[in-house]
XYZ file of C-alpha atoms in Angstrom:
493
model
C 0.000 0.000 0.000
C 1.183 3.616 -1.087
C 2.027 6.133 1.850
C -1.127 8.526 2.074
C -0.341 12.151 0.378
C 0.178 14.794 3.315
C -1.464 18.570 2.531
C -1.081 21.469 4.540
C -3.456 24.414 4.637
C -2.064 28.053 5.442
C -4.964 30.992 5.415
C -4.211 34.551 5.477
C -6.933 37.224 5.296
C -10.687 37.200 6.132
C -12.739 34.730 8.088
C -14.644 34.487 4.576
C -10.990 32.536 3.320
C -10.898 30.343 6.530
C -14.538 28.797 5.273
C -13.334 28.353 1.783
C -9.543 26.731 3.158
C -11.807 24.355 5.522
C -14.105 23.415 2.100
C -11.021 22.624 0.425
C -10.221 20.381 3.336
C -12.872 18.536 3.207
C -12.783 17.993 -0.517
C -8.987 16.677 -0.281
C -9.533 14.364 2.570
C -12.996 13.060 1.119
C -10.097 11.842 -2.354
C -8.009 10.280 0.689
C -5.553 13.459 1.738
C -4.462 13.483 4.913
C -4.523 16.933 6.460
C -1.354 18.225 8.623
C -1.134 21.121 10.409
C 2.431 21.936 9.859
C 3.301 23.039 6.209
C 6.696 21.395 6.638
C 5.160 17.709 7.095
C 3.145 17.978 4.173
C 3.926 16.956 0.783
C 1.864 19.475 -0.703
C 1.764 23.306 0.846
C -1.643 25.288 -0.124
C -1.438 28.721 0.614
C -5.060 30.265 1.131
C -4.063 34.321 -0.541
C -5.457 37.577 0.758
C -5.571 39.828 -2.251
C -7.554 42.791 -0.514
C -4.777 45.552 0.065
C -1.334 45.679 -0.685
C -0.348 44.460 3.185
C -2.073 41.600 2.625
C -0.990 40.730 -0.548
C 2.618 40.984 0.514
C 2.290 39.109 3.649
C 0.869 36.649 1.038
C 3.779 36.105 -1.021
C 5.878 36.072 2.551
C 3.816 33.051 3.385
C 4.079 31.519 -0.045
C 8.299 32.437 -0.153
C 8.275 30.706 4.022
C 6.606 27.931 2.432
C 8.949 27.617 -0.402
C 12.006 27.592 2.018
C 10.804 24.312 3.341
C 11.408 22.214 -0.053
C 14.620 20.097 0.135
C 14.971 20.550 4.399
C 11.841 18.085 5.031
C 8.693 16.271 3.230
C 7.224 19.257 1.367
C 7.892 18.829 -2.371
C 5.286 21.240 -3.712
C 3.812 24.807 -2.790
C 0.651 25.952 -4.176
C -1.508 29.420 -3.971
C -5.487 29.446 -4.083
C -7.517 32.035 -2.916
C -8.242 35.719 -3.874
C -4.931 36.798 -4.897
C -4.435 33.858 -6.896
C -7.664 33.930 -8.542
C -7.326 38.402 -8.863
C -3.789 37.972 -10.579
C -3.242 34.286 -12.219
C -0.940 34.137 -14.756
C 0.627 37.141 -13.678
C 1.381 35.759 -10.223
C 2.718 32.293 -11.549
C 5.258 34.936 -14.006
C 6.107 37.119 -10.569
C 6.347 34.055 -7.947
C 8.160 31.126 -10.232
C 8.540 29.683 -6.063
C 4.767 28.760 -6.359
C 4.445 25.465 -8.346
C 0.933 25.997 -8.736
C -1.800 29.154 -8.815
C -4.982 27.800 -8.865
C -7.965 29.829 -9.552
C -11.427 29.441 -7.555
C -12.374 27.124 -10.593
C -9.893 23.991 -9.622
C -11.438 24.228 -6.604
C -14.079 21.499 -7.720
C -10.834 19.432 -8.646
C -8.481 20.196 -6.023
C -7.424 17.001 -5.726
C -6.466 16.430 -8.679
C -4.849 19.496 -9.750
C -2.617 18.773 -6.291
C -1.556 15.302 -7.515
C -0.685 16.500 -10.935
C 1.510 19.450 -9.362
C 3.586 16.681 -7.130
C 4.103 14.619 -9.900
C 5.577 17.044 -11.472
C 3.404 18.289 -14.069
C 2.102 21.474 -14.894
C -1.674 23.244 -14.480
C -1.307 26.351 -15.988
C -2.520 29.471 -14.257
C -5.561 31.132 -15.476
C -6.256 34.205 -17.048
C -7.373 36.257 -14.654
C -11.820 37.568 -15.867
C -14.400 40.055 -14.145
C -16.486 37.596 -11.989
C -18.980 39.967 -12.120
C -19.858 38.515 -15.909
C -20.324 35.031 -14.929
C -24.071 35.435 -13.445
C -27.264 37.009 -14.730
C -27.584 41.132 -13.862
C -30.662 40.254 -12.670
C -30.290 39.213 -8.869
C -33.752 37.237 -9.292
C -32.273 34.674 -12.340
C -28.709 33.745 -10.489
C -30.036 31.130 -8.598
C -30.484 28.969 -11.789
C -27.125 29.698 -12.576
C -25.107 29.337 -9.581
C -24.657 25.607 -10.270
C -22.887 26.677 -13.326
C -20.334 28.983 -11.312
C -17.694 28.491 -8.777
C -18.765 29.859 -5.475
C -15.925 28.725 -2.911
C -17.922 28.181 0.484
C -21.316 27.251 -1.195
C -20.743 23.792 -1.345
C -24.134 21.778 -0.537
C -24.549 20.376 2.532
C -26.453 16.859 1.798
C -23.388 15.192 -0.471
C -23.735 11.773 -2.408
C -22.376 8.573 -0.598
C -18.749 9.098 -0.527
C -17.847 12.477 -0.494
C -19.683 13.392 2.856
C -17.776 12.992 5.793
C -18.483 10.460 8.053
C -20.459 12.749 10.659
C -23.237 12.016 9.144
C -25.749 13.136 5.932
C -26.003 16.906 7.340
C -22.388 17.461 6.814
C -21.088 19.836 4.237
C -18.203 19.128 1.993
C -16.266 20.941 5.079
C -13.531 19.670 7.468
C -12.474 21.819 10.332
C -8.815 22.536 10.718
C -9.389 23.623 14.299
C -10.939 22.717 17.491
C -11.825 26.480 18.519
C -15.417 26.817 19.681
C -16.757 29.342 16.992
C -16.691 29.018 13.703
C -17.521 31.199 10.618
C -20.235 29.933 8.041
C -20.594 31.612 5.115
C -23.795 33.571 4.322
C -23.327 34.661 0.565
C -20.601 35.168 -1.797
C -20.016 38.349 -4.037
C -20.966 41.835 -3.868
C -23.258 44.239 -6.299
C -21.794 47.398 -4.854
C -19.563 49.408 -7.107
C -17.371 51.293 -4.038
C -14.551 53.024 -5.997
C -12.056 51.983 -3.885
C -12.923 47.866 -4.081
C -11.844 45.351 -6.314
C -13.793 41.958 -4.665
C -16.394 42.569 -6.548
C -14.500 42.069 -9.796
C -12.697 38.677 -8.553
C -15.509 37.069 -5.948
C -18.210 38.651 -8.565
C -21.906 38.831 -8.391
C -23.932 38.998 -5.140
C -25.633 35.330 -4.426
C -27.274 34.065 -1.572
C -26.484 29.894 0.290
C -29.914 28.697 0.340
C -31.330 29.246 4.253
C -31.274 24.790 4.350
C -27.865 24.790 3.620
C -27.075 27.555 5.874
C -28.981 26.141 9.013
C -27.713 22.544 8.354
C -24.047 23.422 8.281
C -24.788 25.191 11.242
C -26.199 22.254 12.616
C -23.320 20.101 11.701
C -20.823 22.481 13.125
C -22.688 22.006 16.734
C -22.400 18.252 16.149
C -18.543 19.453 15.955
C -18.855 21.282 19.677
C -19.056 24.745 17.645
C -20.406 27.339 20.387
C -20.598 30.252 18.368
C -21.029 31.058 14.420
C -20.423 34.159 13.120
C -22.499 34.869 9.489
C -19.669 35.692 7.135
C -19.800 37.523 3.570
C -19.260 40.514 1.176
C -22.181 42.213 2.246
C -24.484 40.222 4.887
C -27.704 42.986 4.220
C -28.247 41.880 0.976
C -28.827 38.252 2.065
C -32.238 36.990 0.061
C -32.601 39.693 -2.594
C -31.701 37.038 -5.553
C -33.795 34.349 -3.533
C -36.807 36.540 -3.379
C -36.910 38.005 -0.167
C -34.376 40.940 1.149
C -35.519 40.296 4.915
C -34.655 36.618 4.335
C -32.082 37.628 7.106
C -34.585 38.361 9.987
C -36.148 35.327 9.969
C -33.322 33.074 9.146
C -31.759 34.805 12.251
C -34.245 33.160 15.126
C -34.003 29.571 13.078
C -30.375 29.066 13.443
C -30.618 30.458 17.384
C -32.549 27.574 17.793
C -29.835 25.027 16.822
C -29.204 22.875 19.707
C -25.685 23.198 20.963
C -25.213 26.533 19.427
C -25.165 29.097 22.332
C -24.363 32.529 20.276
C -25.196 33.863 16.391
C -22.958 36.847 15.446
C -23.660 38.916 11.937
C -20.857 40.371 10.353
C -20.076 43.314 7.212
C -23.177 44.877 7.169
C -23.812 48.278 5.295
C -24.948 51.254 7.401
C -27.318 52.192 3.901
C -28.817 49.039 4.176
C -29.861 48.828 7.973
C -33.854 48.057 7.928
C -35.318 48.572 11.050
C -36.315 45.376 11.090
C -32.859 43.263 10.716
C -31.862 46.061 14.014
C -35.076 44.791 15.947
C -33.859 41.192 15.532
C -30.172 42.076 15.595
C -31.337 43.145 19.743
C -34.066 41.690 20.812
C -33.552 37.852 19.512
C -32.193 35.534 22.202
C -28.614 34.096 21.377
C -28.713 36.606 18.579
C -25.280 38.825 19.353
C -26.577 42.223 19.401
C -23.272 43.209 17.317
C -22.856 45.757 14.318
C -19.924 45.185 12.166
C -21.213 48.264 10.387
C -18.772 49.726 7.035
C -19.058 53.198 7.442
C -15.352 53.779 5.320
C -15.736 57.263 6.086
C -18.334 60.059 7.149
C -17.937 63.249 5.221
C -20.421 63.511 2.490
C -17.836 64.384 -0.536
C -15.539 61.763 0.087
C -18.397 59.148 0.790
C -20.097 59.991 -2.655
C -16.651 59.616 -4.963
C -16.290 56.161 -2.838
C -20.013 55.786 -4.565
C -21.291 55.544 -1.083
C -24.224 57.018 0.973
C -24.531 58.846 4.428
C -22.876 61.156 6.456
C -22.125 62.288 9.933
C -25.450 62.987 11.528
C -27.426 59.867 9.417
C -24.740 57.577 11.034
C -24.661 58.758 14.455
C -28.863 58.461 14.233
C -28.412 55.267 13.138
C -26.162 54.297 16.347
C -28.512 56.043 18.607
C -30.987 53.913 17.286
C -29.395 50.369 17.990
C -27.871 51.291 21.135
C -31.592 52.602 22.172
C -32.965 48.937 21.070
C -29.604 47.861 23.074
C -27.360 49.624 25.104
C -24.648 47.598 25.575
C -24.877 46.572 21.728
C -21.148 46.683 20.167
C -20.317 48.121 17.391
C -17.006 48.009 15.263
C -15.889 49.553 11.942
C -12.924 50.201 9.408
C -12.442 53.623 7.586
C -9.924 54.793 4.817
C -8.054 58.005 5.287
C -6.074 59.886 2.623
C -8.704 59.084 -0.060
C -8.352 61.089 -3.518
C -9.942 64.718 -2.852
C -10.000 64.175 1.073
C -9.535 67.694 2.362
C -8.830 69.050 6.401
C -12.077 69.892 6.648
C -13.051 65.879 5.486
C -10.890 64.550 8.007
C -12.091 66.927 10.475
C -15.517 65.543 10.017
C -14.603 62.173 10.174
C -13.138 62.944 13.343
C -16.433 64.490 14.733
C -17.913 61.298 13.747
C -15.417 59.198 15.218
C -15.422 61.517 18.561
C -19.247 60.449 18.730
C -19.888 57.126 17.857
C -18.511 55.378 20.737
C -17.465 52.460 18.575
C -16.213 49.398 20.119
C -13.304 48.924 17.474
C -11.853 50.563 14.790
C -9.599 49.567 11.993
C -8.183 52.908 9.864
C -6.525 52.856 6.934
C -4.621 55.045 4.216
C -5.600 55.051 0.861
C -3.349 53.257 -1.567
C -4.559 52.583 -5.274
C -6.017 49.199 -6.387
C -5.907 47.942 -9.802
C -8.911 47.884 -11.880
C -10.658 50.309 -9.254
C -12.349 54.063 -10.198
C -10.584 55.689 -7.506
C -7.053 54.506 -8.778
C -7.860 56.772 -12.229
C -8.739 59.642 -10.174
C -6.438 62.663 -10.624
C -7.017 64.294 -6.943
C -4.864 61.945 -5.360
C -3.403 63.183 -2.492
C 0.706 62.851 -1.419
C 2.205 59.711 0.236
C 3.256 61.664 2.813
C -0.102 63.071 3.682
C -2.011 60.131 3.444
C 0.509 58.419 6.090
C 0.496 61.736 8.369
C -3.598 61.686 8.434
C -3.184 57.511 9.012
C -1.315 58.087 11.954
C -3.448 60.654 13.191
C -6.638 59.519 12.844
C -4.936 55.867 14.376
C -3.891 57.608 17.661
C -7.518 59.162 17.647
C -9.357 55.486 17.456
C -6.828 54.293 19.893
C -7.770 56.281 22.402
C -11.538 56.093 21.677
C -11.553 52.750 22.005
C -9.531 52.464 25.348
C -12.752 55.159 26.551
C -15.105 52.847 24.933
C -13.936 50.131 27.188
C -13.948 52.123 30.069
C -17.216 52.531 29.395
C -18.159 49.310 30.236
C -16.919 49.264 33.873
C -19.610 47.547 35.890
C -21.347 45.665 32.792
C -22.123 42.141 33.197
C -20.892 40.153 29.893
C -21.810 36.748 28.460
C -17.770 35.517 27.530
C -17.451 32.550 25.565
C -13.675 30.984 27.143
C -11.775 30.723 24.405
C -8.348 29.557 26.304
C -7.897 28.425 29.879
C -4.773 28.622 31.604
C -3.130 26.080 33.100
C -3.638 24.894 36.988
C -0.839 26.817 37.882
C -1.405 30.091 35.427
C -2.479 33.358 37.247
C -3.731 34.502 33.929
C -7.458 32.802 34.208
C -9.043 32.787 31.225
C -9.628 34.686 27.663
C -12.476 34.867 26.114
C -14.698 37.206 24.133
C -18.199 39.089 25.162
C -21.028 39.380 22.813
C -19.555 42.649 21.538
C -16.745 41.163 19.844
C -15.674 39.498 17.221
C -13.086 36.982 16.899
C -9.587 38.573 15.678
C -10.427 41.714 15.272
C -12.559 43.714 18.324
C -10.598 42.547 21.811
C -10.622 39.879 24.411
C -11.738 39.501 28.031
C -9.282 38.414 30.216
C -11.563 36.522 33.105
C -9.711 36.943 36.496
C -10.140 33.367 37.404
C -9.943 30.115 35.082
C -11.304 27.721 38.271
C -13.928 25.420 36.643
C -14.331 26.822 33.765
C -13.720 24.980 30.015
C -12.951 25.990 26.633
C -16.426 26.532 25.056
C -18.005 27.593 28.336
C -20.092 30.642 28.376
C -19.199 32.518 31.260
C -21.457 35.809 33.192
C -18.939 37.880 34.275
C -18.614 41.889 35.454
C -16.234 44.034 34.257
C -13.706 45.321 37.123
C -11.011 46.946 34.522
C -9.949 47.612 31.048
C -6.341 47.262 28.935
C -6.898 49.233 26.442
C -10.016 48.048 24.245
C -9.350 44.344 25.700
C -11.897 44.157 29.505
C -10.789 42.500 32.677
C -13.992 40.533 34.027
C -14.596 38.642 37.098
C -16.827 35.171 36.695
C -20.215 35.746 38.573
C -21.972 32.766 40.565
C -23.006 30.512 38.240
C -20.603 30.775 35.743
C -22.581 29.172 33.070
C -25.143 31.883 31.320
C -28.379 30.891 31.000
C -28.843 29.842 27.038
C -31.710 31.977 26.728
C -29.612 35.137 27.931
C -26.273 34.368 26.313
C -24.869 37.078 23.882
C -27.979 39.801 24.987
């Protein structure tokens, strides 16, 4: 009998690539693959690309370069990039990055497998040529559905699989193998985005806007329980739009209480939502629905009007800051994060200012900034207003110390709050460090921790009531309350 072939997964970039590395998983160990977790015991290296921003994109080819390093000191004898930046550049990246043996585009993802196995042999898949996704479905969001089958949609892989390609879980499980034991776990809601931002190229390489079908969403949900998932986080360009090409825009609110329901499953968190498309409804769930996070990853980008309408956005100071004082009057202790871009093409003082005013009054739980760097095939990189290097990275660091310090407030904010924390890690018997885990106002990676002051009884997947006695910096200090375990009915409100 032939020794088993030996894969290793590495992901960089958005929880969105985690779902589509763990799909890829579970299509490679269905065709008999044996999944490693260290990149230098595998025969084959696949590195999961971010192609989003130019930091990402370089600490993909860093990963891709590490992973190259390995050939000739151990077992791997192949490295291969997937993902966005492989599937954005193609051809071009197989020219720049001769290290890679392989680019595959989101098309060999159906065939994986055997595109790996060719590649160790020794033979050559060439790259593709790089197309607007956007071109591959119907304009029409009502007549995708009947196409989708016809289009690779990494993540949207069905959930009830014929005899043999299912893992062994049972009939439920999706063509998905988890590549970590951590209690929550991202599922993805849609893929693609119809929004035309100036500044965004996903749209042109994850293409059209489509909906998972609400079955397949609540039974990979289910399955991931079955796998001792406590929390799922709803993952996807642009989680408002959920239903629109499936009939229904408020598809959302009602999926929402369904997969709350799922035994096992103790918190729901929504992610990327779009301030312009915040229905009063989808905020009176987003509150009020038990297990239902009341989180708002809400992309506000910026808040002065000029620079929000040559992003080919909508909004402004005041409309956002009502919007905020509407959530946090449905729910007060709701959390709410957000990224903005600084430096942007025509951005003037008095922009920035505003932005600031904004930023000075939204109490936002987290904040990513960032300074505006062109992206190919965008609007905004043929724009002539652009503004110097040296400005955009004086305004970055500017409006960075600002959100720092807002934060740290925000968090001080919460002194006295009682938290539902889902333990994440658990120190060791003789650790003073407790445990960490994360309330219902943030999200994993990206929004904080809670350090809990004790770790006494308490297990990895536990959710915890706890007050909040201190703060480092946007991260919360909580002590465990009586009865550590939350009530199911109360946990994330």
């Amino acid at each position: 009998m032939s020794e088993r072939r030996t894969v290793a997964l590495v992901t960089l970039g958005c929880a969105r690539n985690e779902v589509d590395s763990e799909e890829l998983a579970g299509r490679l160990e269905a065709d008999g693959w044996d999944l490693v977790e260290d990149a230098g015991d595998a025969d084959v290296a696949v590195v999961n690309t971010c192609g989003f921003v130019d930091a990402a994109k370089k600490d993909s080819v860093d990963a891709l370069l590490e992973a190259n390093d390995l050939k000739g000191h151990g077992r791997t004898q192949a490295v291969v990039a997937v993902g966005c930046m492989a599937e954005r550049y193609g051809k071009e990246l197989a020219e720049a990055l001769p290290e890679a043996d392989g680019v595959l585009g989101f098309d060999d993802y159906a065939n994986i497998s055997d595109r790996l196995q060719t590649i160790l042999n020794g033979g050559i898949h060439a790259a593709h040529t790089p197309r607007d996704r956007r071109k591959l479905l119907p304009i029409s969001p009502a007549e995708r559905q009947e196409s989708a089958a016809e289009v690779a949609l990494p993540g949207h892989a069905p959930v009830d699989l014929p005899e043999g390609l299912a893992p062994a879980s049972g009939p439920r499980a999706p063509l998905r193998r988890r590549l970590d034991g951590a209690p929550v776990a991202s599922v993805k809601l849609a893929s693609g985005c119809d929004r035309r931002c100036s500044f965004c190229a996903i749209p042109s390489f994850r293409g059209s806007f489509i909906s998972r079908r609400p079955s397949d969403v609540l039974n990979e949900t289910r399955w991931l329980a079955e796998q001792g998932v406590k929390e799922i986080m709803l993952v996807s360009e642009n989680n408002t739009s959920y239903g629109k090409d499936l009939g229904d825009i408020r598809l959302l609110e009602s999926l929402l209480p369904e997969l709350a329901e799922v035994d096992g499953i103790e918190r729901v968190r929504v992610s990327y939502l779009q301030p312009a498309e915040m229905r009063p409804g989808l905020i009176d769930v987003l509150t009020s629905t038990p297990k239902i996070a009341p989180y708002f990853d809400l992309s506000f980008q910026h808040s002065a009007p000029d620079v929000l309408r040559a992003m080919r956005r909508f909004g402004d100071t005041d409309r956002f800051l009502e919007l905020l004082d509407t959530i946090r009057g449905k729910a007060p202790q709701a959390g709410v994060r957000s990224n903005f871009i600084v430096g942007f093409p025509g951005e003037t003082e008095a922009d920035l200012a505003e932005l600031e005013r904004f930023l000075n009054g939204a109490r936002l739980d987290a904040i990513g900034v960032f300074g505006y760097s062109d992206e190919d095939g965008t609007e905004a990189a043929t724009y002539d207003n652009k503004l110097d290097e040296d400005v955009v990275a004086e305004r970055l660091a500017r409006v960075s110390r600002l959100a720092e310090e807002l934060v740290s407030q925000r968090a001080e904010e919460r002194l006295g709050e009682t938290v539902h924390v889902l333990v994440e890690s658990v120190g060791s018997e003789d650790s003073a460090e407790g445990a960490y885990g994360r309330g219902a106002h943030q999200a994993p990676e990206t929004d904080g921790q809670v350090l809990l002051t004790s770790g006494e009884g308490l297990s990895i997947g536990r959710m915890v009531e706890a007050k909040v006695v201190g703060t480092e910096g946007v991260d919360l200090v909580a002590e465990p309350l009586q009865g550590t375990l939350a009530c199911s009915e109360e946990a994330g409100r």
